[in-house]
mmCIF file of C-alpha atoms in Angstrom:
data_model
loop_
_atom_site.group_PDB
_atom_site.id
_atom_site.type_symbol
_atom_site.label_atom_id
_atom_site.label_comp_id
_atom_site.label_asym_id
_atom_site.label_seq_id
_atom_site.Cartn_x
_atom_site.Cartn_y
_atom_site.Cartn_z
ATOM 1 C CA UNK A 1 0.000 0.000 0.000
ATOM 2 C CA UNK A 2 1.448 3.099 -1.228
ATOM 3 C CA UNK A 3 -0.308 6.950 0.490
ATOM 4 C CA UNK A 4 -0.144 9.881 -1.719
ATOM 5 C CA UNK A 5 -1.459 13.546 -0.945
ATOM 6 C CA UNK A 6 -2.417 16.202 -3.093
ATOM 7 C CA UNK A 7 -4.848 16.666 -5.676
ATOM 8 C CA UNK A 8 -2.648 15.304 -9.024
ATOM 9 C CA UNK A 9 -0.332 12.517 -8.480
ATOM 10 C CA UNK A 10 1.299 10.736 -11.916
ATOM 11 C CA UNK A 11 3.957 8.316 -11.913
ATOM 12 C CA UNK A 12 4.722 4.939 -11.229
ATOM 13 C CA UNK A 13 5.189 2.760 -8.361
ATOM 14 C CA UNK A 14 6.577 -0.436 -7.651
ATOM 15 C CA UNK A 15 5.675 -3.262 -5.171
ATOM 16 C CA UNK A 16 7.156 -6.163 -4.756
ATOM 17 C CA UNK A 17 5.421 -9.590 -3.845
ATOM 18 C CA UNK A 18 6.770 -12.586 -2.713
ATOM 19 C CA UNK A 19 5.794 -16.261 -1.383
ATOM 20 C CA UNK A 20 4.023 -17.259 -5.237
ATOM 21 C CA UNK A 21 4.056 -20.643 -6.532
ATOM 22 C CA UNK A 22 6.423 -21.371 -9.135
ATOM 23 C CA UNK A 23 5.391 -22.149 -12.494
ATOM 24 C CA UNK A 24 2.000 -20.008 -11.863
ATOM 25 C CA UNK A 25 -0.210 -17.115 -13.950
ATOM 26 C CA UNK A 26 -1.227 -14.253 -11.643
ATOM 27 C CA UNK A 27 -3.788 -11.653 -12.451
ATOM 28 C CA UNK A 28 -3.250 -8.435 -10.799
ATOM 29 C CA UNK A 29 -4.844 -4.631 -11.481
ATOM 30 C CA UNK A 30 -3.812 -1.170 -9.569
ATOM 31 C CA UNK A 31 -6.337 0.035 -6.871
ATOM 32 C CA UNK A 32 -6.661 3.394 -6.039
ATOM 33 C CA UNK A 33 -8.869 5.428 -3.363
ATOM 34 C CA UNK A 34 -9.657 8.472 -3.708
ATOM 35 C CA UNK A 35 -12.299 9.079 -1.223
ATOM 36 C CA UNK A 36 -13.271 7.121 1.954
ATOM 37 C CA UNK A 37 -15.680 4.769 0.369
ATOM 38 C CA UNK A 38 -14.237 5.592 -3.427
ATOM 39 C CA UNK A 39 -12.148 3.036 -5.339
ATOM 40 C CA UNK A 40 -10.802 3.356 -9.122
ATOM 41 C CA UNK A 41 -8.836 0.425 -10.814
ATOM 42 C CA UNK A 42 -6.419 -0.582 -13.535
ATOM 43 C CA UNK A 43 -6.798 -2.790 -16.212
ATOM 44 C CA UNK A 44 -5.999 -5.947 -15.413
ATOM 45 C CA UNK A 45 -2.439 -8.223 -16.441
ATOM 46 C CA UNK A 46 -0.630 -10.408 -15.381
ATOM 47 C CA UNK A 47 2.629 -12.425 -15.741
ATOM 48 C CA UNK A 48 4.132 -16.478 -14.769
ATOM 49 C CA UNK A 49 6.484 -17.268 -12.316
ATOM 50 C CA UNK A 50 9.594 -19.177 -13.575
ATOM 51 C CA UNK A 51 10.103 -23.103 -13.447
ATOM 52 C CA UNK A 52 12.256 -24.728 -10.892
ATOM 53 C CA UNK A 53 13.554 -27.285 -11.864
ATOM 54 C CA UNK A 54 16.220 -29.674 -9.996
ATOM 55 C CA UNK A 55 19.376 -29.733 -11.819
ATOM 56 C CA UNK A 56 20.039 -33.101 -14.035
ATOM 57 C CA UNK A 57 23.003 -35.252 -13.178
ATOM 58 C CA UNK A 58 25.092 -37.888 -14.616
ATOM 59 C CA UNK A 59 27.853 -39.730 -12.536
ATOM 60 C CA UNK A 60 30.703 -40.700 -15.329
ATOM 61 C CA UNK A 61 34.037 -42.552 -15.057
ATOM 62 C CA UNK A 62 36.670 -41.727 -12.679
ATOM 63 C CA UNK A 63 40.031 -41.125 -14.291
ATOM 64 C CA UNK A 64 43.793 -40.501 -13.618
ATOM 65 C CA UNK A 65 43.795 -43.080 -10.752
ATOM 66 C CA UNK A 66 46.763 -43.711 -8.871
ATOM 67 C CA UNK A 67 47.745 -45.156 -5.480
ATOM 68 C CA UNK A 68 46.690 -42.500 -3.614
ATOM 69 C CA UNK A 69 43.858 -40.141 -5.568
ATOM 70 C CA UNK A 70 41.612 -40.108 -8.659
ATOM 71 C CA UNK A 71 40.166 -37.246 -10.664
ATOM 72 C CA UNK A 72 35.888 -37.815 -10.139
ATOM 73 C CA UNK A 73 33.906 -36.862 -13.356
ATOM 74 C CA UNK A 74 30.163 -36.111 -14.371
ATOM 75 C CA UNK A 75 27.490 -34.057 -15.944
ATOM 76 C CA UNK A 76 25.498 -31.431 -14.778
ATOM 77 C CA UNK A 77 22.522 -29.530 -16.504
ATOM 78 C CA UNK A 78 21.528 -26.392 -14.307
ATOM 79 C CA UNK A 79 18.565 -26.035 -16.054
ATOM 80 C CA UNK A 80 18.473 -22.092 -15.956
ATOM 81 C CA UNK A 81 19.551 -21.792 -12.257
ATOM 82 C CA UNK A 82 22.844 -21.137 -10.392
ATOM 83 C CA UNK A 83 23.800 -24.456 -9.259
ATOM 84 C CA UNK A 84 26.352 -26.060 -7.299
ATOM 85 C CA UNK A 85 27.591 -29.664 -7.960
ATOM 86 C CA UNK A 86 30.298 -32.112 -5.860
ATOM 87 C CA UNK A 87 31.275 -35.662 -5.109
ATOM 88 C CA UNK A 88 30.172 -37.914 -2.534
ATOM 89 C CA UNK A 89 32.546 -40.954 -1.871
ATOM 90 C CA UNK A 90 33.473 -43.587 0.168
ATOM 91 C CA UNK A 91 34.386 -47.309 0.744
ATOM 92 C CA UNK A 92 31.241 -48.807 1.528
ATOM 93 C CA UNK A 93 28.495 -49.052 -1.348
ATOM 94 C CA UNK A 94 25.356 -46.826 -0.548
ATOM 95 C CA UNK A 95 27.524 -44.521 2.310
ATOM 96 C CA UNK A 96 29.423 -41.509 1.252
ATOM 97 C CA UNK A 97 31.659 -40.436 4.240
ATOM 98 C CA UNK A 98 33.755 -37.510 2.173
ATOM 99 C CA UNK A 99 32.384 -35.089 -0.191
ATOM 100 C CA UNK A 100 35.017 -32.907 -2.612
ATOM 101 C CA UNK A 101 35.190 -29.670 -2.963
ATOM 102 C CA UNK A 102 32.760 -28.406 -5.332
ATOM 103 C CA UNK A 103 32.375 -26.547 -8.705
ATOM 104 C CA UNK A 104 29.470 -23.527 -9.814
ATOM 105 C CA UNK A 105 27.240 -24.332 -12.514
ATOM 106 C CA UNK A 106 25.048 -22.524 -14.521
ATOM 107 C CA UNK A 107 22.872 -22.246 -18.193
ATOM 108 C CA UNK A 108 20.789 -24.764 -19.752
ATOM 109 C CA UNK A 109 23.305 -27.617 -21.260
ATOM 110 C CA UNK A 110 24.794 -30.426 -19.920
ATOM 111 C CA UNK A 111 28.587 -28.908 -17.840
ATOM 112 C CA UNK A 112 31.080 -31.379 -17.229
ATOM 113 C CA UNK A 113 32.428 -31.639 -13.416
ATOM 114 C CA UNK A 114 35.603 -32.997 -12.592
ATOM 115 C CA UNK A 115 37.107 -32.287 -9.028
ATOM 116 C CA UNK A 116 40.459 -34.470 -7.986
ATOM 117 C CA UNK A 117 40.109 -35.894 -4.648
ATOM 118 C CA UNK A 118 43.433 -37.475 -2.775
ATOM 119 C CA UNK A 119 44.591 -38.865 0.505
ATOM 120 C CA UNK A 120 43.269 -42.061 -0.674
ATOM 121 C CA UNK A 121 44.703 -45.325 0.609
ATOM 122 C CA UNK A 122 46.191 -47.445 -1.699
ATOM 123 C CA UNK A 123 44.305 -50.744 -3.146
ATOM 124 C CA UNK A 124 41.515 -49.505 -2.592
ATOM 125 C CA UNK A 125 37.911 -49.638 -4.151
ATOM 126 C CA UNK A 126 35.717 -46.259 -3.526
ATOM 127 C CA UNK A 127 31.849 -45.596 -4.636
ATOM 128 C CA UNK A 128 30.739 -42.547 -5.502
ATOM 129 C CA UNK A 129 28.113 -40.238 -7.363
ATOM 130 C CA UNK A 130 27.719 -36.990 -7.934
ATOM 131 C CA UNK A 131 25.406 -34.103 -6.412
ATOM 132 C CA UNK A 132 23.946 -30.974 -7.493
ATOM 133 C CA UNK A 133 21.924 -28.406 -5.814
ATOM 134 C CA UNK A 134 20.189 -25.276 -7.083
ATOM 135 C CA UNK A 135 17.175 -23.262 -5.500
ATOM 136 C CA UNK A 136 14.606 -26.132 -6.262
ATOM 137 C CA UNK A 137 16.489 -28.847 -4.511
ATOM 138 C CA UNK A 138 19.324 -31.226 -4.556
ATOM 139 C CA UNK A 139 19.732 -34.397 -7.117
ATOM 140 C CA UNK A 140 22.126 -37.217 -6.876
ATOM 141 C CA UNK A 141 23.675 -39.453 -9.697
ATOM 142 C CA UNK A 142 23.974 -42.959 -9.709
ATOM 143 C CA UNK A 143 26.873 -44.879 -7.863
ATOM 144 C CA UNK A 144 29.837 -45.797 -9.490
ATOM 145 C CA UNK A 145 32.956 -47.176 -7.960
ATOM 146 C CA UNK A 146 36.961 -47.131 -8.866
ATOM 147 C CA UNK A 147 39.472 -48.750 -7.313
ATOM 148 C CA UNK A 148 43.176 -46.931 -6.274
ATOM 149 C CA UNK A 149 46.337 -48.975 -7.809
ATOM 150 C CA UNK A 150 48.728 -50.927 -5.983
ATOM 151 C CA UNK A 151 52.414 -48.657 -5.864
ATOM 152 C CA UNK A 152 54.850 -49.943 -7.880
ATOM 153 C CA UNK A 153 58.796 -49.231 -7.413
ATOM 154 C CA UNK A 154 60.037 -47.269 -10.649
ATOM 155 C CA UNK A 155 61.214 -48.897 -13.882
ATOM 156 C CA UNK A 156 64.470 -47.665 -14.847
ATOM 157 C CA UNK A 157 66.572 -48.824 -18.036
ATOM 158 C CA UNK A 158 70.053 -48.246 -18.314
ATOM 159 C CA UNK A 159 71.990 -46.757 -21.762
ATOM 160 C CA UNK A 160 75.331 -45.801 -23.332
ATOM 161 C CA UNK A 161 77.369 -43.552 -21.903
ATOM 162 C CA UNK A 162 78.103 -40.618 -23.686
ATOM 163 C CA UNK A 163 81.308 -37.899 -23.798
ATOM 164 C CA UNK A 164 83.975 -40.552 -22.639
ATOM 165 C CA UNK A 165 86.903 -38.858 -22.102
ATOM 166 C CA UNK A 166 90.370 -39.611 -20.284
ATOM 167 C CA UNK A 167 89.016 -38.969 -16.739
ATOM 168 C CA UNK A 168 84.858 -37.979 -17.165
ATOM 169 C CA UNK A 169 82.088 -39.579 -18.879
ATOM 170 C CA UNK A 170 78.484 -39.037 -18.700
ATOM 171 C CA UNK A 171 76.364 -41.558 -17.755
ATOM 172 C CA UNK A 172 72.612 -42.254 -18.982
ATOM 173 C CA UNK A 173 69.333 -43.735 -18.798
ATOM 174 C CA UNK A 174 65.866 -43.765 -18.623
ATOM 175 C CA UNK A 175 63.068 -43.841 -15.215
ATOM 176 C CA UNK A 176 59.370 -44.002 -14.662
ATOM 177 C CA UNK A 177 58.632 -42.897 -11.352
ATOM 178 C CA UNK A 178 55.579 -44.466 -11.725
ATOM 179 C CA UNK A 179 53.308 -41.452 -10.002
ATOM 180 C CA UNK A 180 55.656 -41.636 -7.016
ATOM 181 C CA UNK A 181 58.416 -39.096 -5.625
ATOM 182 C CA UNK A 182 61.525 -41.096 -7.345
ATOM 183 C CA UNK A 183 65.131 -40.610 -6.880
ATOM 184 C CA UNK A 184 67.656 -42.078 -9.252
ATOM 185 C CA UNK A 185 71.404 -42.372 -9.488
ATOM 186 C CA UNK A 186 74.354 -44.598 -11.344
ATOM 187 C CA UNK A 187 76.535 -47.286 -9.254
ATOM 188 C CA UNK A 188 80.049 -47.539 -11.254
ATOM 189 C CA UNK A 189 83.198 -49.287 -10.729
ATOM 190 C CA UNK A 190 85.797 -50.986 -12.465
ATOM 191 C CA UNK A 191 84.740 -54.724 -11.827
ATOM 192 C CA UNK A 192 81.788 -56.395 -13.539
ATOM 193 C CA UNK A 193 79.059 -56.869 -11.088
ATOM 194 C CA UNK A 194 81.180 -55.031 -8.170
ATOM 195 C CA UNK A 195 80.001 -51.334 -7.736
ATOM 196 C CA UNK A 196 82.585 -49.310 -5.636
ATOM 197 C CA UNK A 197 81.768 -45.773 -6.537
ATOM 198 C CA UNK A 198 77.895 -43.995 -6.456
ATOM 199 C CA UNK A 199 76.872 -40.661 -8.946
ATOM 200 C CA UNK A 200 75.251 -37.825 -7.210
ATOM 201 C CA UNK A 201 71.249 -37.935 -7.560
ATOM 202 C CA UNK A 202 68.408 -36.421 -10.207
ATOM 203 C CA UNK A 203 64.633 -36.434 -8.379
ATOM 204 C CA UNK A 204 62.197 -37.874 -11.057
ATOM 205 C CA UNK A 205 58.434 -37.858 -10.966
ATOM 206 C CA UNK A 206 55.221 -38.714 -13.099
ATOM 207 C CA UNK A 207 53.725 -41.530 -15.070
ATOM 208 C CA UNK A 208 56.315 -41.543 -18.157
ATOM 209 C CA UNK A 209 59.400 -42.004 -18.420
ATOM 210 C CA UNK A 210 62.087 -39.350 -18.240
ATOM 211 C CA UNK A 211 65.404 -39.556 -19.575
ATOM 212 C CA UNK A 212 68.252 -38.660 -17.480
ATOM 213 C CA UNK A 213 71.988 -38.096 -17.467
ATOM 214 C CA UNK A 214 74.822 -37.322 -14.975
ATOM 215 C CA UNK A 215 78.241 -36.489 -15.065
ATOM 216 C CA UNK A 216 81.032 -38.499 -13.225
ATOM 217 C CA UNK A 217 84.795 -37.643 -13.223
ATOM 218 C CA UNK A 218 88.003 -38.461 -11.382
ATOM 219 C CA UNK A 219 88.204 -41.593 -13.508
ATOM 220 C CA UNK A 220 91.541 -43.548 -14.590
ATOM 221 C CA UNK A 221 92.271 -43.316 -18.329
ATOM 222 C CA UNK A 222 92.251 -46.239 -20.372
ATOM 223 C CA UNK A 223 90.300 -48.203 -17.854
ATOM 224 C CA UNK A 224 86.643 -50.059 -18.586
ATOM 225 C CA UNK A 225 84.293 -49.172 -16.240
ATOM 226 C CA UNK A 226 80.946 -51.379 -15.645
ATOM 227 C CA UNK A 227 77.499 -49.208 -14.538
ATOM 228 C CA UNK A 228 73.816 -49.563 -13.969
ATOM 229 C CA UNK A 229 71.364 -47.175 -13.243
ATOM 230 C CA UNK A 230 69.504 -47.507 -9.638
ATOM 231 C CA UNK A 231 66.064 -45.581 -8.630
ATOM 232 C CA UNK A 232 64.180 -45.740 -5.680
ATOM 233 C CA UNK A 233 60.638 -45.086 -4.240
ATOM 234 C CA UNK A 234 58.379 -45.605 -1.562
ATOM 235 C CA UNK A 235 57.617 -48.892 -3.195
ATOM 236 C CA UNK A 236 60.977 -50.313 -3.546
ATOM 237 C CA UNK A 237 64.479 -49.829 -5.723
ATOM 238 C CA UNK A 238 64.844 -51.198 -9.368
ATOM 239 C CA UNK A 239 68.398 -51.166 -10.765
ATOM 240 C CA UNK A 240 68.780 -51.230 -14.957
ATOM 241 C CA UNK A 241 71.121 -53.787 -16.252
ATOM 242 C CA UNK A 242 74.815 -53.127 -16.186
ATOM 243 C CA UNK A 243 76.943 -51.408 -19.348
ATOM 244 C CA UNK A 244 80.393 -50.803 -19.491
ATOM 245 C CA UNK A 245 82.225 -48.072 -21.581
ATOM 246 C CA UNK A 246 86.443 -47.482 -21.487
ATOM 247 C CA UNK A 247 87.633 -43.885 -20.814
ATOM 248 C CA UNK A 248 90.464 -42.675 -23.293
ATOM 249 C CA UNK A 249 94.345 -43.773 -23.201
ATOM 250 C CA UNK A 250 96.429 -41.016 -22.000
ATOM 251 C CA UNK A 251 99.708 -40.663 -24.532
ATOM 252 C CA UNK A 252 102.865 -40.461 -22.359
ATOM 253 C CA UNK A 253 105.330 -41.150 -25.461
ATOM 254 C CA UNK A 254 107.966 -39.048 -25.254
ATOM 255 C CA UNK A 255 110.891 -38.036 -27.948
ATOM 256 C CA UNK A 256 114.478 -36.870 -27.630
ATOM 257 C CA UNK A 257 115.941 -34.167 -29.486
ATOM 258 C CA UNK A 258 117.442 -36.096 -32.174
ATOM 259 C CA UNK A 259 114.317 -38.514 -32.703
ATOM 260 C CA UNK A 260 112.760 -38.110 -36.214
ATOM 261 C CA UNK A 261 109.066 -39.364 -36.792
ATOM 262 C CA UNK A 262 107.256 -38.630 -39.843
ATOM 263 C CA UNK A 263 103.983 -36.460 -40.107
ATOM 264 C CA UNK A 264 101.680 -35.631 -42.773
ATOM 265 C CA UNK A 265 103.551 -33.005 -44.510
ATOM 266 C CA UNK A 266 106.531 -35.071 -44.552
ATOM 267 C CA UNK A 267 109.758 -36.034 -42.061
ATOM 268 C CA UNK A 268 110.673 -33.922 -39.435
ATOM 269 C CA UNK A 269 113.833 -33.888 -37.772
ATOM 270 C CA UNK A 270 114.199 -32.252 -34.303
#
């Protein structure tokens, strides 16, 4: 109800209403008194509230499963409203002790959702399904379930060393950390089998594998030297089969002053 004084009022006014029923048409018309027992009204119009509608869901594969965490996936249609969707999960079919973090979603089409969840225990199997919740209510997916992976120690593949020299070589080869914090190294010595001296260390990590190299020096030229390439995780060490390579023979001829030898331009006399 809106009070105006004076004898010519023209304008507009605005009123808002609240508590309606969505999805409904409502007739309304302006009333206006004039005088105690005097009423005038508007034509009358009127207008439909908006649908709710729950948000659709789909629950889809999990992916990028490791020993520890998983990347949880699905669809979401908002159907017009501001929505917000998440994971529920846990190891027991039917009871979802965690939820994820979750992800806004809005407009008319299907979204995909994918959160990461981790801190997972190993070997492992986990249900799951996705919710979403906008202004009309909340709707859940169906279950699904994935199961974390066993850790495995790294792979690691020894290969030919490279820039031999009299004293330094570089040693090489190849490690999959296989999705665990790896470190890697060469054991070298000059007996087959028998590994006296240790490189320094490279830190590898990921699913693929990742070439490495490392320098060693302080070698004795003209010696063959045997090597394999060691790396190490939480799940264990894996050494690479062993190679060998010979650094380069020092010359230590030496001439006197009256020694010829002959060159490629010819003899030379000294």
């Amino acid at each position: 109800i809106r009070n105006y004084t004076g004898s010519t009022v023209i304008g507009t006014y605005v009123i808002g209403i609240s508590g309606l029923s969505p999805e409904t048409t409502y007739y309304y018309r302006a009333k206006v008194q004039t005088a105690p027992d005097t009423y005038n009204y508007g034509d009358e119009k009127s207008f439909k509230t908006l649908s709710t509608t729950l948000p659709s869901v789909t629950t889809g594969s999990a992916s990028n499963v490791s020993y520890n965490s998983a990347t949880l996936n699905g669809t979401v249609n908002a159907n017009g409203l501001t929505t917000t969707a998440w994971f529920q999960y846990g190891i027991i079919s039917g009871s979802y002790s965690n939820t994820s973090s979750t992800q806004s979603v809005s407009g008319s089409s299907d979204i995909t959702v994918s959160i990461g969840i981790s801190g997972l225990p190993s070997n492992t199997t986990y249900y799951y399904r996705i919710a979403a919740q906008n202004s009309a209510g909340t709707k859940y997916g169906s279950e699904l379930s994935f199961t974390t992976n066993t850790p495995s120690p790294p792979s690691a593949t020894t290969n030919s060393a490279s820039n031999v020299s009299y004293y330094t070589a570089t040693l090489n080869g190849t490690v999959n950390a296989k999705g665990l914090s790896t470190t890697a190294w060469f054991q070298y010595g000059t007996t087959s089998g028998s590994y006296g001296s240790t490189s320094s260390t490279q830190s590898v990590s990921g699913t693929s594998d990742t070439t490495m190299s490392i320098d060693i020096s302080g070698l004795s030229s003209g010696t063959t030297y045997y090597y394999r390439i060691a790396a190490q995780n939480n799940a264990g060490t894996t050494y690479g089969s062993e190679m060998s390579f010979t650094t380069t023979t020092v010359c230590t001829d030496s001439y006197e002053s009256n020694d010829s030898f002959s060159a490629a331009y010819g003899p030379i006399t000294s």
